[in-house]
Coordinates of C-alpha atoms in Angstrom, one line a residue:
X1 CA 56.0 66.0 116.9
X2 CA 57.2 68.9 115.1
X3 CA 57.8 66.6 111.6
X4 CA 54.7 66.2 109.6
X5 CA 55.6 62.9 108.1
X6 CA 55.5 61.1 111.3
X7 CA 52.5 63.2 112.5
X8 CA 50.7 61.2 109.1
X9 CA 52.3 58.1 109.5
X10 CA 50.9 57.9 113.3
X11 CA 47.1 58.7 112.3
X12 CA 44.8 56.0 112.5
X13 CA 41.8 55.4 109.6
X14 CA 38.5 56.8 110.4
X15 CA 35.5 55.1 108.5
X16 CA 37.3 51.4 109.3
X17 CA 34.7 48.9 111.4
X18 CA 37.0 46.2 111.1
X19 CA 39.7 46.1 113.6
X20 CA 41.8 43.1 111.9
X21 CA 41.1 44.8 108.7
X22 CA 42.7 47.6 110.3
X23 CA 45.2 46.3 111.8
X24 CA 46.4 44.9 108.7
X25 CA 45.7 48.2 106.6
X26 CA 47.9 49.9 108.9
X27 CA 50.6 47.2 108.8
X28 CA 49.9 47.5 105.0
X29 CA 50.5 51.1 104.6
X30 CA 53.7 51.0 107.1
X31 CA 55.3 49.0 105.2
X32 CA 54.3 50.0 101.9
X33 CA 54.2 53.6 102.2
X34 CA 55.8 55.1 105.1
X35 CA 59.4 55.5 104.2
X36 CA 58.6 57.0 100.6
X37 CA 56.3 59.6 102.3
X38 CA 58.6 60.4 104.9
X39 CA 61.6 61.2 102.0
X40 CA 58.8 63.0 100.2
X41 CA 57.8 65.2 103.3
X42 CA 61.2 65.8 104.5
X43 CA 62.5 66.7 100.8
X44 CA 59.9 69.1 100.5
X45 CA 60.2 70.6 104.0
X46 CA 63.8 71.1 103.4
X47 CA 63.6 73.0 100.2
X48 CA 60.9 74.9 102.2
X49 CA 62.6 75.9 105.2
X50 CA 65.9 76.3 102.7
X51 CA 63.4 79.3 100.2
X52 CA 62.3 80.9 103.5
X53 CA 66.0 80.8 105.0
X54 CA 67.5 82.5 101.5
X55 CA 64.7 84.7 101.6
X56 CA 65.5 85.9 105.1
X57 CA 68.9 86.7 104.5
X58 CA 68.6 88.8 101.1
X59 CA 66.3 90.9 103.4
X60 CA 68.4 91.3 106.4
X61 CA 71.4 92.0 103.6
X62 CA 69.2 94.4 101.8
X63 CA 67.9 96.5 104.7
X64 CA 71.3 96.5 106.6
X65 CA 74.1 98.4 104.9
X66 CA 76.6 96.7 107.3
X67 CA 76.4 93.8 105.6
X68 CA 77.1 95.6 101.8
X69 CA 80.8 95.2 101.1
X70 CA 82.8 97.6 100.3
X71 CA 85.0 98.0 97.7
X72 CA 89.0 97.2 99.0
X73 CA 91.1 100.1 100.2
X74 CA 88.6 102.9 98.8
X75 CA 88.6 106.4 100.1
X76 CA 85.2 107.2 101.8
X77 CA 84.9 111.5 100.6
X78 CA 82.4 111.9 103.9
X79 CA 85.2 110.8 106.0
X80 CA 89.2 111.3 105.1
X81 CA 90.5 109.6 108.1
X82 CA 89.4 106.6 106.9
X83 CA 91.3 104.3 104.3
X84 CA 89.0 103.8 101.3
X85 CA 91.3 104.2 98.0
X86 CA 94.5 102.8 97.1
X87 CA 96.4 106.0 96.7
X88 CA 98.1 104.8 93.2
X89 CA 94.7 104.6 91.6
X90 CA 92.9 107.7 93.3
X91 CA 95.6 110.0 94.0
X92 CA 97.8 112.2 92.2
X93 CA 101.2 109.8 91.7
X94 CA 103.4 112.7 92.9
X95 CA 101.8 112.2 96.2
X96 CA 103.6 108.8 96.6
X97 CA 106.7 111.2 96.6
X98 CA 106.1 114.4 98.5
X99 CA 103.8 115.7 101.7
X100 CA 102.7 119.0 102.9
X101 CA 104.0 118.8 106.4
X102 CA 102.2 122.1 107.6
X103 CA 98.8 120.9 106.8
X104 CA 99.1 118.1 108.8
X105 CA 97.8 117.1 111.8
X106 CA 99.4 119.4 115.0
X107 CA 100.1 117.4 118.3
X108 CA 99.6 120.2 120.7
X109 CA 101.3 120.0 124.6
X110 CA 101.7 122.1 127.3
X111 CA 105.6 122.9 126.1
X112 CA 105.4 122.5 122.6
X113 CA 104.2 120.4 119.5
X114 CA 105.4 117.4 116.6
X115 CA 104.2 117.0 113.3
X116 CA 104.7 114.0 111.8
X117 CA 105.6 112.9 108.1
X118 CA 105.2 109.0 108.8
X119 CA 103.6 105.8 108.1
X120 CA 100.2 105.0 110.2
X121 CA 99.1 101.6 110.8
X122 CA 95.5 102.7 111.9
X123 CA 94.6 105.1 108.3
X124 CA 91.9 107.0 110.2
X125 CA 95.2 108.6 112.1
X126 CA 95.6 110.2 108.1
X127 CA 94.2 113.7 107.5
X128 CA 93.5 112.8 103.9
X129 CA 94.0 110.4 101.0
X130 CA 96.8 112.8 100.1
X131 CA 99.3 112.1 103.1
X132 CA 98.0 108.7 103.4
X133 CA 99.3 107.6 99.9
X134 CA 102.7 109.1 100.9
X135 CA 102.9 107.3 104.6
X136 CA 101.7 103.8 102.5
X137 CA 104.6 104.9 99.9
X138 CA 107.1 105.2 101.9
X139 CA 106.4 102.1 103.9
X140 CA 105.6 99.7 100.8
X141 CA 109.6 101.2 99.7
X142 CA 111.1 100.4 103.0
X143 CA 112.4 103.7 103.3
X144 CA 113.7 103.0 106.8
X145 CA 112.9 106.9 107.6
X146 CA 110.3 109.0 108.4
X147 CA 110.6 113.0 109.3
X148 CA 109.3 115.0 112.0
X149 CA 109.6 118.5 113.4
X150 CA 110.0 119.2 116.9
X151 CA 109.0 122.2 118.3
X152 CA 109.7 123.4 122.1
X153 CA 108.8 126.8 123.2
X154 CA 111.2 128.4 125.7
X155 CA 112.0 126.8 128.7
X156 CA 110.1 123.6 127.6
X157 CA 111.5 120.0 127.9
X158 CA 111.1 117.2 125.7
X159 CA 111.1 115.2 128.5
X160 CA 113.3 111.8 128.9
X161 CA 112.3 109.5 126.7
X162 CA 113.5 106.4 124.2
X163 CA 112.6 105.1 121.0
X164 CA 112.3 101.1 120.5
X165 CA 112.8 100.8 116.6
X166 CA 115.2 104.0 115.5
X167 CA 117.9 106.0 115.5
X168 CA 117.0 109.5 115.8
X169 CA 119.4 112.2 114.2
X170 CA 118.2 116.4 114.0
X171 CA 118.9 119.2 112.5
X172 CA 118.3 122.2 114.6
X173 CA 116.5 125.2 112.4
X174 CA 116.7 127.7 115.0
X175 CA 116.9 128.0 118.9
X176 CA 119.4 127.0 121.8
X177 CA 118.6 123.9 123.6
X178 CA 120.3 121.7 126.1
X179 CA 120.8 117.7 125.4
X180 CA 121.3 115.0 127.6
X181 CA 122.1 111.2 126.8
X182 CA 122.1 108.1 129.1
X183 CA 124.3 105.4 128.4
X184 CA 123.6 102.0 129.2
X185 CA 124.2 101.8 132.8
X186 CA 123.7 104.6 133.6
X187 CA 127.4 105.2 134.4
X188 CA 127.8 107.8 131.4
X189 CA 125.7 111.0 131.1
X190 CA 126.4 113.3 128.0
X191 CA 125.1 116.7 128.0
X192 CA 125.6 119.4 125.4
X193 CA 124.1 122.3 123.8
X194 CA 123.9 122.7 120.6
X195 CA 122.5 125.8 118.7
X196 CA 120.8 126.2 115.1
X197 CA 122.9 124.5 112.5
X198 CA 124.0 121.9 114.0
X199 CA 123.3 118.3 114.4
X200 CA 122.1 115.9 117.2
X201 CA 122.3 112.0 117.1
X202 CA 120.2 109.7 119.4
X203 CA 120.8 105.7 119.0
X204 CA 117.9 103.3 119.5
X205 CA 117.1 102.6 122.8
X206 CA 119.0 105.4 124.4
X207 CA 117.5 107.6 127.1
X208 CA 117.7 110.9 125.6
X209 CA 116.5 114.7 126.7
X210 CA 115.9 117.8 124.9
X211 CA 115.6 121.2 126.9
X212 CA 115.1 124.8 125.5
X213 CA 117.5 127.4 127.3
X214 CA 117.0 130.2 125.3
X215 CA 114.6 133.0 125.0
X216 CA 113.1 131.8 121.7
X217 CA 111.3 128.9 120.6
X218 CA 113.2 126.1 119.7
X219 CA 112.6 124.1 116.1
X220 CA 114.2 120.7 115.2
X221 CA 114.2 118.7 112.1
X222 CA 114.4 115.5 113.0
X223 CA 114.6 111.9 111.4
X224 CA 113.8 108.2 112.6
X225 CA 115.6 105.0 111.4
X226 CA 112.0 103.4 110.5
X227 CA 109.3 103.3 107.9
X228 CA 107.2 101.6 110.4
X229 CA 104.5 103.3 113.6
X230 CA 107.6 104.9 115.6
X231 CA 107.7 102.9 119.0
X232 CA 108.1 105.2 122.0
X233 CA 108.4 105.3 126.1
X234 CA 108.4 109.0 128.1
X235 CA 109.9 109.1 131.3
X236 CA 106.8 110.1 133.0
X237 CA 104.4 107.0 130.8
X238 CA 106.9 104.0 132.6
X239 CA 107.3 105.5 136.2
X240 CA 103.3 105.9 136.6
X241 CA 102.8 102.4 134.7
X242 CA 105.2 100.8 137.1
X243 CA 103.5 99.7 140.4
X244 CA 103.8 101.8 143.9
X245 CA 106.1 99.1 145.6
X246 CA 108.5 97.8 142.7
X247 CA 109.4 101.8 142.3
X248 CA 110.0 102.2 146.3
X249 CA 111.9 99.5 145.7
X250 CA 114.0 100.1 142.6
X251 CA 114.4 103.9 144.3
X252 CA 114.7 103.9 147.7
X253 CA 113.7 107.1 148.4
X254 CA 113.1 108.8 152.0
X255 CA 109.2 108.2 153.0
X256 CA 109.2 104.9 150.9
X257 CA 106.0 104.0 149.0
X258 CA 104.4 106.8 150.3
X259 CA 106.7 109.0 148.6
X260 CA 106.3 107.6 145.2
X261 CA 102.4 107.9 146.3
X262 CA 102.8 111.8 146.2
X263 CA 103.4 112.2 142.4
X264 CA 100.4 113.1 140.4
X265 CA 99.9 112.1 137.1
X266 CA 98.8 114.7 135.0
X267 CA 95.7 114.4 132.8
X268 CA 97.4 116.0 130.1
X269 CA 100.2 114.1 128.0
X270 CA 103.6 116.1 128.8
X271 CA 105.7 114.3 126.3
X272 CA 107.0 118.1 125.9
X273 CA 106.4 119.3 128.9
X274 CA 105.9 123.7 130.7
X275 CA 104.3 123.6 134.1
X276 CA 103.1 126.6 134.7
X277 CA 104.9 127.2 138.1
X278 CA 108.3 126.0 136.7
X279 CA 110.0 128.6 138.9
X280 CA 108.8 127.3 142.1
X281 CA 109.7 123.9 140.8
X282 CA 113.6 124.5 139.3
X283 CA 115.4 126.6 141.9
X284 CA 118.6 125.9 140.4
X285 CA 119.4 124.7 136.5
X286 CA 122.9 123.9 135.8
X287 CA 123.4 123.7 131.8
X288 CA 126.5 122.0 132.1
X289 CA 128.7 120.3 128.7
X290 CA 130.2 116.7 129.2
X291 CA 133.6 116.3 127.5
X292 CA 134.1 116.9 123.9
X293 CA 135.3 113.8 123.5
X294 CA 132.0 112.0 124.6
X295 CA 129.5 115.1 123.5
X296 CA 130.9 114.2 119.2
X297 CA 129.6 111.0 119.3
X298 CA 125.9 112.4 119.2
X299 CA 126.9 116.0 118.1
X300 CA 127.7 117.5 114.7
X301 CA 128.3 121.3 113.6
X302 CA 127.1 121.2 110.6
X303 CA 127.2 124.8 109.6
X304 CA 131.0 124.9 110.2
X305 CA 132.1 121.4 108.4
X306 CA 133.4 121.6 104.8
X307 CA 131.3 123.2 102.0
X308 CA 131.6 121.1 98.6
X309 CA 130.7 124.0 96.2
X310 CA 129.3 123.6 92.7
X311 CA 128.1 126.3 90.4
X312 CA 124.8 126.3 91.5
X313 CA 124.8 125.6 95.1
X314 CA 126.3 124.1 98.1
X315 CA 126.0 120.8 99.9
X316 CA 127.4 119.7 103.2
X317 CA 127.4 116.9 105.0
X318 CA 127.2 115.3 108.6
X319 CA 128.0 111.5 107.0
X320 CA 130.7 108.3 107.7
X321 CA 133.5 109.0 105.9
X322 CA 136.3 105.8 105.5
X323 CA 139.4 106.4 107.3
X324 CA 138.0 109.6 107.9
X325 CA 139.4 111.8 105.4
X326 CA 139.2 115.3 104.9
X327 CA 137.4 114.7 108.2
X328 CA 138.2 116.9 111.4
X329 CA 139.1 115.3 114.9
X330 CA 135.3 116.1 116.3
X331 CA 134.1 115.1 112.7
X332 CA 135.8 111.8 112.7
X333 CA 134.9 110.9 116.3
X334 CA 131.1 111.4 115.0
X335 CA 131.8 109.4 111.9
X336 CA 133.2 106.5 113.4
X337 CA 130.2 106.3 116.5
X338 CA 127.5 106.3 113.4
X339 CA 129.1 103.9 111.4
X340 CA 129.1 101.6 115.2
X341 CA 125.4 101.8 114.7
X342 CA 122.6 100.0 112.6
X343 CA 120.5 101.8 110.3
X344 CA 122.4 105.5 111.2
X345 CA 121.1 108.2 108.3
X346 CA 123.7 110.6 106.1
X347 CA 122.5 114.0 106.9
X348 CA 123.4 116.8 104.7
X349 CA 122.2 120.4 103.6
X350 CA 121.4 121.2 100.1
X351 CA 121.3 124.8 99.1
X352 CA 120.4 125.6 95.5
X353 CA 120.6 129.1 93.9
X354 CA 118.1 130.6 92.2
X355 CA 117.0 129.1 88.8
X356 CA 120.2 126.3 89.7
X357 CA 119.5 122.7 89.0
X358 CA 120.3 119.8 90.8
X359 CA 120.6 118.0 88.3
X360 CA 118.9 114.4 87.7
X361 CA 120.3 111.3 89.0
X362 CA 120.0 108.2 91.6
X363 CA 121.7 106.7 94.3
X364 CA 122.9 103.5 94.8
X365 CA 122.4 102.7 98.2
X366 CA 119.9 105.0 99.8
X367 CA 116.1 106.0 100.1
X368 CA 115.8 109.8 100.2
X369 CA 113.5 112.3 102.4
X370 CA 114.3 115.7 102.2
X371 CA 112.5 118.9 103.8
X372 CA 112.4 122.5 102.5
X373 CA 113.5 124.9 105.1
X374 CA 113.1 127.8 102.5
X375 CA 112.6 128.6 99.1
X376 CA 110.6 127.3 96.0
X377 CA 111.4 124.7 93.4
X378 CA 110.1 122.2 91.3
X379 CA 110.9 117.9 91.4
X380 CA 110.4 115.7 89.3
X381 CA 110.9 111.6 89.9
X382 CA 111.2 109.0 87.6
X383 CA 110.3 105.1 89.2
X384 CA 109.5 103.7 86.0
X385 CA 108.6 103.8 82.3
X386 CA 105.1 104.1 83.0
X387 CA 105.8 106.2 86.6
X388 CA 107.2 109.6 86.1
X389 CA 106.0 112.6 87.8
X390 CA 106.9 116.4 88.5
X391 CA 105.0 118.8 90.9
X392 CA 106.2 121.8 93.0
X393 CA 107.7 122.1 96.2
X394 CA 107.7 124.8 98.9
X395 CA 108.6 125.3 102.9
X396 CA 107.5 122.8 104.9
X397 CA 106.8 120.3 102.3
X398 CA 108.8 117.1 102.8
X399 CA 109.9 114.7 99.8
X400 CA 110.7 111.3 99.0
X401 CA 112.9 109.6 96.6
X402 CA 113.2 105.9 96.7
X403 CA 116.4 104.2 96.5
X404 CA 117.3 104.0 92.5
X405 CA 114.5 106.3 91.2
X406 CA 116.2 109.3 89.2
X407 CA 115.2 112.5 90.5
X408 CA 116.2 116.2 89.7
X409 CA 115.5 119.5 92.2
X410 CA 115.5 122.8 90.3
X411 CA 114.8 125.9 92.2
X412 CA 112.4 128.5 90.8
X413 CA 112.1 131.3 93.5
X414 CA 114.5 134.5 93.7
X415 CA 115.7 133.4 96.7
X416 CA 117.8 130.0 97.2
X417 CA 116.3 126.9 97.9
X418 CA 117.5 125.2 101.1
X419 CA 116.9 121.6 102.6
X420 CA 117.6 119.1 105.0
X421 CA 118.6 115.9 103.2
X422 CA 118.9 112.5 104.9
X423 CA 119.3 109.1 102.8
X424 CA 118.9 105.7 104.6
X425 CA 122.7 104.9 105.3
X426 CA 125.1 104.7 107.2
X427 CA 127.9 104.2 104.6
X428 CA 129.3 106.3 102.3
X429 CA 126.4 107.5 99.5
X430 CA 126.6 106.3 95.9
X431 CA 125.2 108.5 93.6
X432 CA 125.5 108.8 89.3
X433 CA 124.8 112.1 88.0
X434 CA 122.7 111.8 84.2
X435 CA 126.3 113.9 83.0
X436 CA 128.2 111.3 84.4
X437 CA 126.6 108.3 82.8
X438 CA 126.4 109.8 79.7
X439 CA 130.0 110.6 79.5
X440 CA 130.7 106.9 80.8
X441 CA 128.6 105.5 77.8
X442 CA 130.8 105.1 75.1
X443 CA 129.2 107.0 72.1
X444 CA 128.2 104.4 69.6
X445 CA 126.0 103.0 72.3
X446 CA 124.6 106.0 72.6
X447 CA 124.3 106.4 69.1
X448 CA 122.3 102.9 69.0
X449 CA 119.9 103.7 71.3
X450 CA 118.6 107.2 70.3
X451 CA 118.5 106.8 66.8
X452 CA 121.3 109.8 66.2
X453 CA 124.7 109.9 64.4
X454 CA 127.7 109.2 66.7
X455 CA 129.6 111.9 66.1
X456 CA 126.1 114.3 67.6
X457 CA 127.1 113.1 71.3
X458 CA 130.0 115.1 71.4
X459 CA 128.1 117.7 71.2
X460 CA 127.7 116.9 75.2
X461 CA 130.7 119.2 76.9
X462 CA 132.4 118.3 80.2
X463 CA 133.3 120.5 82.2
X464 CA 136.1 121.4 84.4
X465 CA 133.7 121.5 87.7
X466 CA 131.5 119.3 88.6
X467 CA 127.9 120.0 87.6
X468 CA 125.9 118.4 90.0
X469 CA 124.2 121.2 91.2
X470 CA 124.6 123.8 87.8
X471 CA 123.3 127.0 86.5
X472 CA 123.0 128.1 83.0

């Protein structure tokens, strides 16, 4: 037996010539001894086997690295895909608040490419620590948005696709492109084109298309209703994922299943898609426009709706208005459809002259993302007494103001500084300017809190127009 106790206990005494004596030794030392030198043997073969056990492992431990752990959320510098820091304690804090689109990650196709400003659930998907602490950011706020820019080279297709988990409304920088929406049923088809300027609205679940008619590449600025991974099903992805008979059977088509056999699959992803022999393949494009009163619901010109001038700059807005007023017919047709929806966006453009301010303040009701189509400025965000930061912005960077944190935009270039703004609602925005609230404190408040006379707040002019956006 493998237990040296009862290997002992089981031995029989040597130099004995006396069997009775021995038998009675034996019976002697049985009962005398053998249960105290079993609890002996097995106590000290335990603690033996427990040393070499604990010694086995601290070598195993020591010699394999896999088994080292890590410290939590820390950045690993030989590889910035993966997540190895939290952001707030290894990153720049103005990085919770702004990313540079252009040096992100480019998702090539035969038509086109996206680049994402978003939230990643797998962080080696992130190019760097940077862009990872504002996809974490704008998830841990709830944002309910995340940006993206579109971009189809002539003739290309986005091809039919929808989205699970957003809205999706776009501003289109520059390019012509055809649209076409599905409603449910099938029984309405919207198409429309729409040219640079203007704005495009896609609700969740709807089968939507994007084609580029003109000669030029096409450019959208586009935003989704989710601070979550964006979820997302291409024409093309369902019908090859969709077995050979169920299709011949949802379709019908002439030849049967052995029709639906003749489509290829391609082995590259044509989300946007440009076959190469597209002339052989379209014979006959018809760009058609649906009704105006179905293409406003998901249509908006922007560059022709009223500008709201300040001294400084211009702002206008593709928004739900109540009772839409100071709304026009197509304006309030759009208005009333987003307001229909859940978690819809206010869109709006934001230009700001040189050296003008917008000046600081918060909104009520809305998380911010805003991307610079041109120009230079500087931004500065304040979340909390012990969070404040300001850094510089420039085209193609895209930044984030979560709902309630005072922010201010100040353009520093010679030329104007232009974005696309949208803020997470579908309601009308409530913002307070820092003018505003000062003029709404009553002075001796004022007075209280900064230590200074009373009568030194009037010193504080208002002003005939509003300053929201202001120059010297």
């Amino acid at each position: 037996m493998d237990n040296a106790g009862f290997e002992l206990q089981e031995e029989s005494p040597s130099n004995s010539t006396k069997p009775g004596k021995i038998n009675q030794e034996c019976h002697v030392k049985k009962t005398h001894w053998s249960l105290l030198q079993v609890f002996l043997v097995c106590l000290l073969a335990c603690a033996i086997i427990t040393m070499a056990g604990m010694l086995t492992v601290s070598l195993v431990y020591v010699s394999n690295p896999h088994f080292k752990r890590e410290p939590k959320h820390e950045m690993n510098p030989e590889n910035h895909g993966s997540v190895t820091s939290d952001p707030k304690t290894h990153v720049d804090p103005k990085y919770q608040f702004l990313h540079h689109l252009t040096k992100s990650k480019k998702h090539q196709f035969p038509g086109g490419a996206i680049q994402w400003s978003r939230f990643r659930k797998n962080a080696d998907e992130y190019q760097n620590k940077e862009e990872m602490a504002f996809g974490t950011s704008i998830n841990a706020q709830r944002s309910k948005m995340m940006f993206g820019t579109l971009l189809i080279k002539s003739k290309g297709l986005r091809v039919p696709h929808w989205h699970f988990n957003a809205n999706e409304q776009g501003y289109l920088l520059k390019g012509t492109a055809w649209i076409g929406v599905v409603d449910a049923g099938g029984d309405t088809v919207t198409t429309y084109n729409v040219t640079a300027g203007q704005i495009i609205f896609f609700p969740r679940n709807t089968l939507h298309w994007v084609k580029n008619v003109g000669a030029e590449e096409c450019l959208f600025l586009l935003f989704f209703t989710t601070h979550e991974e964006l979820q997302t099903l291409d024409l093309d992805d369902t019908f090859f994922l969709t077995p050979e008979d169920i299709a011949a059977r949802s379709l019908k088509p002439q030849g049967g299943v052995d029709f639906i056999r003749s489509f290829q699959k391609q082995a590259e992803d044509q989300a946007i898609n440009l076959p190469p022999n597209l002339a052989e393949l379209v014979q006959n494009a018809n760009y058609n426009q649906s009704a105006d009163m179905l293409v406003w619901r998901y249509f908006f010109d922007l560059k022709e709706s009223t500008k709201f001038q300040f001294p400084g700059g211009i702002i206008q807005w593709a928004r739900y208005v109540k009772d839409g007023k100071g709304l026009k017919p197509n304006e309030k047709i759009y208005s009333e459809f987003l307001h229909s929806k859940e978690d819809t966006l206010t869109l709006g453009t934001l230009r700001i002259y040189s050296n003008g301010l917008r000046q600081p303040h918060f909104h009520f009701n809305a998380n911010e993302m805003g991307y610079v189509i041109s120009g230079c400025g500087k931004v500065g965000v304040i979340v909390s007494p012990t969070l404040s930061t300001d850094f510089t912005i420039g085209i193609g960077d895209v930044v984030f103001f979560p709902v309630g944190t005072q922010h201010y935009i100040k353009s520093t270039c010679d030329e104007d500084l232009l974005f696309i703004l949208a803020f997470s609602t579908g309601n009308q925005l409530k913002t307070l300017d820092m003018d505003d609230y000062f003029h709404a404190t009553a002075d001796h408040i004022l007075a209280q809190v900064f230590f200074k006379k009373q009568d030194e707040f009037k010193k504080i002019p208002r002003f005939k127009d509003d300053q929201a956006i202001n120059l010297p």
